[in-house]
Amino acid sequence: MLSPNATVLCGSVWPIAFISGAVLGLRIYAKISRGRRLLSDDLLLIFSWILMFVEICFITKAASLGFGKPYTSLDLATRSEIATYGVAYSVFSTLIVSVSRIAFAIAILRCTEGWMKVVTWTAIAGLICITMIPNIVTRVTICHPTQRVYGSLDELGGYCGQTYIPQYVGWASGTWSALSDFALVAIAWKIVWSMAMRTEEKIGVALAMSFGILSGIITILRYAYVTRIYSADFYEYGYGGFIWQAAEGGTSIVAASIPPLRALIVGKPTLSENRRARPGQDGPRSSKTSSAPFESDIRYTTDTHTFSGNGKRSLAREKTAAV
């Protein structure tokens, strides 16, 4: 029988996994159904969701063992096993958040130049060197055995370093993650607003991609629970932090998956649209129209290319041709 806290935990993390998986599935369908190949950002998002599914299986197992109950009601072996699943869950969550945001940044890299490309690369470097690696390393090395990081396992022997170190590293990680989200969304907005689209359409696309802001806000809220995870009551109250971790990873996957879904709304090109897209005819699309920030946002000219007036392929099409 699951404890009330464990019931809340499982009732929260599994819907997050299913919703993010459904949105990711729609993204993949939007690309495959139009004969487009999956690229590195798609594969990274798929990898992130697989990790999410595995980590939620881990924490569900921990819930079945008694996670959510006071640690005084659990024996040493049970506490140790729960802590093992907790460490694995936290490591996987860090990977999910980092990799899914890197996938979003990779998509943005395909259509940026100058300072926007520099900012995007900086965000990627920080996600690897600030958010991912230090967080994982400190979590698995600060204590020996690793399970002691959550406290109440002194009977296992071994030692623990200063457990405030993972907290500080976590705060730095969360700060960079949130700032990266806000910066990448701002760049995506700038790209969308420079496109030759109707204003209401620009607003719709920009709002859809603003899901990344929600991910950043959740990152900030999650770290309000960090001190609770490292308290002696982790076994009873740590479930709240795990819910926020799942929410952070899920919203990161959804935010990165949303842009190509515009393809499902816009639909296939009409005959007149294809004719207008042919080289040598009047009224070619401007480079702004072709410079959609992500592959599936390009106006559907899959059988033709957008050319400038002198017959050369526009820079915007060259950026997106590899997508």
Coordinates of C-alpha atoms in Angstrom, one line a residue:
M1 CA 0.0 0.0 0.0
L2 CA 1.4 3.4 -1.0
S3 CA 1.6 6.1 1.5
P4 CA -0.4 9.3 0.8
N5 CA 2.8 11.1 -0.1
A6 CA 3.8 8.4 -2.5
T7 CA 0.4 8.4 -4.1
V8 CA 0.7 12.1 -4.8
L9 CA 4.2 11.5 -6.2
C10 CA 3.1 8.7 -8.6
G11 CA -0.1 10.5 -9.5
S12 CA 2.0 13.5 -10.6
V13 CA 5.1 12.2 -12.4
W14 CA 3.3 9.6 -14.6
P15 CA 1.0 12.2 -16.2
I16 CA 4.0 14.4 -16.8
A17 CA 5.7 11.6 -18.6
F18 CA 2.7 10.7 -20.8
I19 CA 2.0 14.3 -21.7
S20 CA 5.6 15.1 -22.7
G21 CA 5.8 11.8 -24.6
A22 CA 2.6 12.6 -26.5
V23 CA 3.9 16.1 -27.5
L24 CA 7.2 14.6 -28.5
G25 CA 5.4 11.9 -30.5
L26 CA 3.5 14.6 -32.4
R27 CA 6.7 16.3 -33.2
I28 CA 8.2 13.1 -34.7
Y29 CA 5.0 12.5 -36.6
A30 CA 5.0 16.0 -38.0
K31 CA 8.4 15.4 -39.5
I32 CA 8.2 11.8 -40.6
S33 CA 4.7 12.2 -42.2
R34 CA 6.3 14.9 -44.5
G35 CA 9.3 12.8 -45.4
R36 CA 11.7 14.7 -43.3
R37 CA 14.6 12.9 -41.6
L38 CA 15.1 13.0 -37.9
L39 CA 18.1 15.1 -36.9
S40 CA 20.3 15.4 -33.8
D41 CA 17.9 17.5 -31.8
D42 CA 15.1 15.0 -32.4
L43 CA 17.3 12.1 -31.2
L44 CA 18.4 14.0 -28.2
L45 CA 14.7 14.7 -27.2
I46 CA 13.9 11.0 -27.7
F47 CA 16.8 10.1 -25.5
S48 CA 15.6 12.6 -22.9
W49 CA 12.1 11.1 -22.8
I50 CA 13.5 7.5 -22.5
L51 CA 15.5 8.7 -19.5
M52 CA 12.3 10.2 -18.1
F53 CA 10.4 7.0 -18.4
V54 CA 13.2 5.0 -16.7
E55 CA 13.6 7.5 -13.8
I56 CA 9.9 7.4 -13.1
C57 CA 10.0 3.7 -13.0
F58 CA 12.8 4.0 -10.5
I59 CA 10.9 6.4 -8.2
T60 CA 7.7 4.3 -8.5
K61 CA 9.7 1.4 -7.2
A62 CA 10.9 3.5 -4.4
A63 CA 7.3 4.5 -3.6
S64 CA 6.4 0.9 -3.4
L65 CA 9.2 0.3 -0.9
G66 CA 7.8 3.0 1.5
F67 CA 9.1 6.3 0.1
G68 CA 6.9 9.0 1.5
K69 CA 6.8 7.6 5.0
P70 CA 8.9 8.8 8.0
Y71 CA 12.4 7.4 7.9
T72 CA 11.9 6.0 11.4
S73 CA 9.3 3.6 10.1
L74 CA 11.8 2.1 7.5
D75 CA 14.6 -0.3 8.2
L76 CA 18.1 0.3 7.1
A77 CA 18.0 -1.9 4.0
T78 CA 14.8 -0.2 2.8
R79 CA 16.2 3.3 3.4
S80 CA 19.4 2.4 1.5
E81 CA 17.4 1.0 -1.5
I82 CA 15.1 4.0 -1.6
A83 CA 18.2 6.3 -1.5
T84 CA 19.7 4.4 -4.4
Y85 CA 16.7 5.0 -6.5
G86 CA 16.6 8.6 -5.4
V87 CA 20.2 9.2 -6.5
A88 CA 19.5 7.6 -9.9
Y89 CA 16.4 9.7 -10.3
S90 CA 18.2 12.9 -9.6
V91 CA 21.1 12.1 -12.0
F92 CA 18.6 11.2 -14.7
S93 CA 16.7 14.4 -14.1
T94 CA 19.8 16.5 -14.5
L95 CA 20.5 14.7 -17.8
I96 CA 17.0 15.2 -19.0
V97 CA 16.9 18.9 -18.3
S98 CA 20.3 19.5 -19.8
V99 CA 19.9 17.4 -22.9
S100 CA 16.4 18.6 -23.8
R101 CA 17.5 22.2 -23.6
I102 CA 20.6 21.5 -25.6
A103 CA 18.3 20.0 -28.3
F104 CA 16.3 23.2 -28.4
A105 CA 19.5 25.2 -28.7
I106 CA 20.8 23.1 -31.5
A107 CA 17.6 23.8 -33.5
I108 CA 18.1 27.5 -32.9
L109 CA 21.8 27.3 -34.1
R110 CA 20.6 26.3 -37.6
C111 CA 19.2 29.8 -38.2
T112 CA 21.2 32.2 -36.2
E113 CA 24.2 34.4 -37.1
G114 CA 26.5 36.8 -35.2
W115 CA 25.7 37.5 -31.6
M116 CA 22.7 35.2 -31.5
K117 CA 24.9 32.2 -32.4
V118 CA 27.4 33.2 -29.8
V119 CA 24.7 33.4 -27.1
T120 CA 23.3 30.0 -28.2
W121 CA 26.7 28.4 -28.1
T122 CA 27.4 29.9 -24.6
A123 CA 24.1 28.5 -23.4
I124 CA 25.0 25.0 -24.6
A125 CA 28.5 25.2 -23.0
G126 CA 27.0 26.3 -19.7
L127 CA 24.4 23.6 -19.8
I128 CA 27.2 21.0 -20.1
C129 CA 29.8 22.6 -17.8
I130 CA 27.6 24.2 -15.2
T131 CA 24.2 22.4 -15.2
M132 CA 25.1 18.9 -16.1
I133 CA 28.6 17.8 -15.2
P134 CA 29.1 19.5 -11.7
N135 CA 25.6 18.5 -10.6
I136 CA 26.1 14.9 -11.4
V137 CA 29.6 14.6 -10.1
T138 CA 29.0 16.2 -6.7
R139 CA 25.8 14.2 -6.2
V140 CA 27.6 10.8 -6.7
T141 CA 30.9 11.7 -5.0
I142 CA 30.1 13.8 -2.0
C143 CA 29.3 10.8 0.1
H144 CA 30.6 7.2 0.3
P145 CA 28.5 5.2 -0.1
T146 CA 26.5 7.5 -2.4
Q147 CA 23.2 6.8 -0.7
R148 CA 24.3 8.7 2.4
V149 CA 23.8 12.0 0.5
Y150 CA 20.1 11.9 1.6
G151 CA 20.9 11.4 5.3
S152 CA 19.6 9.0 7.9
L153 CA 22.0 6.2 6.8
D154 CA 24.9 6.6 9.3
E155 CA 24.6 2.9 10.0
L156 CA 26.1 2.2 6.6
G157 CA 29.4 3.6 7.7
G158 CA 31.6 5.5 5.2
Y159 CA 31.8 9.2 5.2
C160 CA 30.2 12.4 3.8
G161 CA 31.8 15.6 2.7
Q162 CA 30.1 19.0 3.2
T163 CA 26.6 18.2 2.0
Y164 CA 25.9 21.9 1.4
I165 CA 28.2 21.7 -1.6
P166 CA 25.6 19.9 -3.8
Q167 CA 23.1 22.5 -2.7
Y168 CA 25.3 25.3 -3.9
V169 CA 26.1 23.5 -7.1
G170 CA 22.4 22.9 -7.6
W171 CA 21.6 26.5 -7.1
A172 CA 24.2 27.5 -9.7
S173 CA 22.9 24.8 -12.0
G174 CA 19.4 26.0 -11.7
T175 CA 20.3 29.6 -12.2
W176 CA 22.1 28.8 -15.4
S177 CA 19.3 26.5 -16.6
A178 CA 16.7 29.2 -16.1
L179 CA 18.8 31.9 -17.7
S180 CA 19.4 29.6 -20.7
D181 CA 15.7 29.1 -21.1
F182 CA 14.9 32.8 -21.0
A183 CA 17.8 33.6 -23.5
L184 CA 16.9 30.9 -26.0
V185 CA 13.2 31.8 -25.9
A186 CA 14.2 35.5 -26.5
I187 CA 16.3 34.5 -29.5
A188 CA 13.5 32.3 -30.9
W189 CA 11.1 35.3 -30.5
K190 CA 13.5 37.5 -32.4
I191 CA 13.7 35.0 -35.3
V192 CA 10.0 34.5 -35.5
W193 CA 9.3 38.3 -35.4
S194 CA 11.6 38.8 -38.4
M195 CA 9.7 36.3 -40.6
A196 CA 7.2 37.4 -43.2
M197 CA 4.1 36.1 -41.5
R198 CA 0.9 37.6 -40.4
T199 CA 1.1 39.4 -37.1
E200 CA -1.4 37.1 -35.4
E201 CA 0.5 34.1 -36.7
K202 CA 3.8 35.5 -35.3
I203 CA 2.1 35.9 -32.0
G204 CA 0.8 32.4 -32.0
V205 CA 4.2 30.9 -32.8
A206 CA 6.0 33.1 -30.3
L207 CA 3.5 32.1 -27.5
A208 CA 3.9 28.4 -28.4
M209 CA 7.7 28.7 -28.0
S210 CA 7.3 30.6 -24.8
F211 CA 6.7 27.3 -23.0
G212 CA 10.4 27.5 -22.4
I213 CA 9.8 30.4 -20.0
L214 CA 7.5 28.1 -18.0
S215 CA 10.3 25.5 -17.8
G216 CA 12.7 28.2 -16.5
I217 CA 10.1 29.3 -13.8
I218 CA 9.7 25.7 -12.7
T219 CA 13.5 25.4 -12.4
I220 CA 13.5 28.3 -10.0
L221 CA 10.6 26.9 -8.0
R222 CA 12.2 23.4 -7.8
Y223 CA 15.3 24.7 -6.0
A224 CA 13.0 25.9 -3.2
Y225 CA 12.8 22.2 -2.3
V226 CA 16.6 21.5 -2.4
T227 CA 17.1 22.0 1.4
R228 CA 14.2 19.7 2.1
I229 CA 15.8 16.9 0.0
Y230 CA 18.9 17.1 2.2
S231 CA 17.1 17.1 5.5
A232 CA 16.6 14.2 7.8
D233 CA 13.0 14.0 6.6
F234 CA 13.9 13.3 3.0
Y235 CA 12.1 9.9 3.1
E236 CA 8.8 11.5 4.1
Y237 CA 8.9 14.9 2.3
G238 CA 11.4 14.6 -0.5
Y239 CA 8.7 13.5 -2.9
G240 CA 7.9 17.2 -3.5
G241 CA 11.4 17.8 -5.0
F242 CA 11.0 14.8 -7.2
I243 CA 7.7 16.1 -8.6
W244 CA 9.3 19.4 -9.4
Q245 CA 12.2 17.6 -11.1
A246 CA 9.8 15.7 -13.3
A247 CA 7.9 18.8 -14.1
E248 CA 11.1 20.6 -15.1
G249 CA 12.2 17.8 -17.4
G250 CA 8.7 17.4 -18.9
T251 CA 8.3 21.1 -19.7
S252 CA 11.8 21.2 -21.2
I253 CA 10.9 18.3 -23.6
V254 CA 7.5 19.9 -24.4
A255 CA 9.1 23.4 -25.0
A256 CA 11.6 21.9 -27.4
S257 CA 9.0 19.8 -29.2
I258 CA 6.4 22.5 -29.8
P259 CA 7.9 24.5 -32.7
P260 CA 7.6 21.8 -35.4
L261 CA 4.0 21.2 -34.5
R262 CA 3.1 24.2 -36.5
A263 CA 3.4 21.9 -39.5
L264 CA 0.3 20.0 -38.3
I265 CA -1.7 23.2 -38.2
V266 CA -0.5 24.9 -41.4
G267 CA -1.1 21.8 -43.5
K268 CA 0.3 20.9 -46.9
P269 CA 1.1 23.6 -49.6
T270 CA -1.5 24.5 -52.1
L271 CA -0.8 24.4 -55.9
S272 CA -0.7 28.1 -56.0
E273 CA 1.8 28.2 -53.2
N274 CA 4.1 25.7 -55.0
R275 CA 3.9 27.8 -58.2
R276 CA 4.9 30.9 -56.3
A277 CA 7.8 29.1 -54.8
R278 CA 9.3 28.1 -58.2
P279 CA 12.4 29.8 -59.4
G280 CA 12.0 32.3 -62.2
Q281 CA 8.5 33.4 -61.4
D282 CA 7.3 36.6 -59.9
G283 CA 6.6 36.9 -56.2
P284 CA 9.2 34.7 -54.7
R285 CA 9.2 34.3 -51.0
S286 CA 11.5 36.6 -49.1
S287 CA 14.3 35.3 -47.1
K288 CA 12.4 36.2 -44.0
T289 CA 9.6 33.8 -44.9
S290 CA 12.1 31.0 -45.6
S291 CA 14.1 31.7 -42.4
A292 CA 11.7 29.9 -40.1
P293 CA 13.5 29.0 -36.9
F294 CA 12.9 25.3 -37.2
E295 CA 12.6 22.9 -40.0
S296 CA 8.8 22.2 -39.8
D297 CA 8.1 26.0 -39.6
I298 CA 9.3 26.5 -43.1
R299 CA 6.6 27.2 -45.6
Y300 CA 6.1 24.0 -47.5
T301 CA 8.3 24.3 -50.5
T302 CA 9.8 20.8 -50.2
D303 CA 9.9 20.1 -53.9
T304 CA 11.3 23.5 -54.8
H305 CA 13.7 26.1 -53.5
T306 CA 13.3 29.7 -52.7
F307 CA 15.5 31.9 -54.9
S308 CA 16.4 35.5 -54.8
G309 CA 15.8 37.8 -57.7
N310 CA 19.3 37.0 -59.2
G311 CA 18.5 33.3 -59.2
K312 CA 20.8 32.4 -56.3
R313 CA 19.5 30.4 -53.4
S314 CA 18.9 32.7 -50.5
L315 CA 20.9 32.5 -47.3
A316 CA 17.8 31.6 -45.3
R317 CA 17.2 28.6 -47.5
E318 CA 20.8 27.5 -47.2
K319 CA 20.4 27.6 -43.5
T320 CA 17.4 25.4 -43.5
A321 CA 18.3 23.1 -46.4
A322 CA 20.3 20.9 -44.1
V323 CA 17.4 20.5 -41.6

